[in-house]
Amino acid sequence: MVSLIKEAVKAQGGRPGAEMELVTLDFGGLMDALSTARLFDSLPDPKTRTAWSAAIDHLDEGAREVLDSAPEVGLIQSPQETGQALRGWHTFDEGIKSLKAAQARLHGTFGLNPSPDPWEAGRP
């Protein structure tokens, strides 16, 4: 979970802060962390398992949609590509919410609390 949180935070760092801002997207570490996270889909608590699965699905789907929105030619996205990127980041945000919910459930249900806080440690 800590690795996935750190990689999700790094990936968010590539999000454009303003319209027409050029960014570099690197989701390689995130995709590796998602592959590893999929191995842990048998959590004993059903609500935690649901949040964990939603986090993995949304982060993966959002990242792929953002990557697919990159212009094939040039540096400027078309309006359609921009809309696709926005949808991808929205889906990614849903994954972050689910990841936070899974972490909160692991803390509340099992007393697991990573130290240091991976949400801060993953920031570039």
Tab-separated table of C-alpha atoms in Angstrom, residues 1-13 26 29-30 33 59 92 96 99 114-124:
chain	number	residue	atom	x	y	z
A	1	MET	CA	0.000	0.000	0.000
A	2	VAL	CA	2.802	2.403	0.868
A	3	SER	CA	4.423	1.906	-2.529
A	4	LEU	CA	1.119	2.465	-4.316
A	5	ILE	CA	0.444	5.652	-2.339
A	6	LYS	CA	3.929	7.017	-3.070
A	7	GLU	CA	3.601	6.281	-6.795
A	8	ALA	CA	0.096	7.771	-6.964
A	9	VAL	CA	1.368	10.962	-5.326
A	10	LYS	CA	4.280	11.113	-7.800
A	11	ALA	CA	1.903	10.604	-10.711
A	12	GLN	CA	-0.285	13.453	-9.464
A	13	GLY	CA	2.810	15.658	-9.571
A	26	ASP	CA	5.613	9.179	-16.064
A	29	GLY	CA	6.302	3.397	-11.292
A	30	LEU	CA	2.556	3.626	-10.757
A	33	ALA	CA	2.902	-0.582	-8.068
A	59	LEU	CA	-5.990	4.596	-10.629
A	92	PHE	CA	-7.592	9.040	-10.997
A	96	ILE	CA	-7.031	8.395	-4.660
A	99	LEU	CA	-7.002	4.425	-1.670
A	114	PRO	CA	2.342	3.291	8.058
A	115	SER	CA	5.059	5.553	9.375
A	116	PRO	CA	6.172	7.900	7.987
A	117	ASP	CA	3.023	9.111	6.259
A	118	PRO	CA	3.315	7.822	2.650
A	119	TRP	CA	1.109	10.660	1.390
A	120	GLU	CA	3.845	13.101	2.345
A	121	ALA	CA	6.815	10.843	1.613
A	122	GLY	CA	5.648	10.263	-1.993
A	123	ARG	CA	5.636	13.943	-2.925
A	124	PRO	CA	8.352	14.892	-5.408
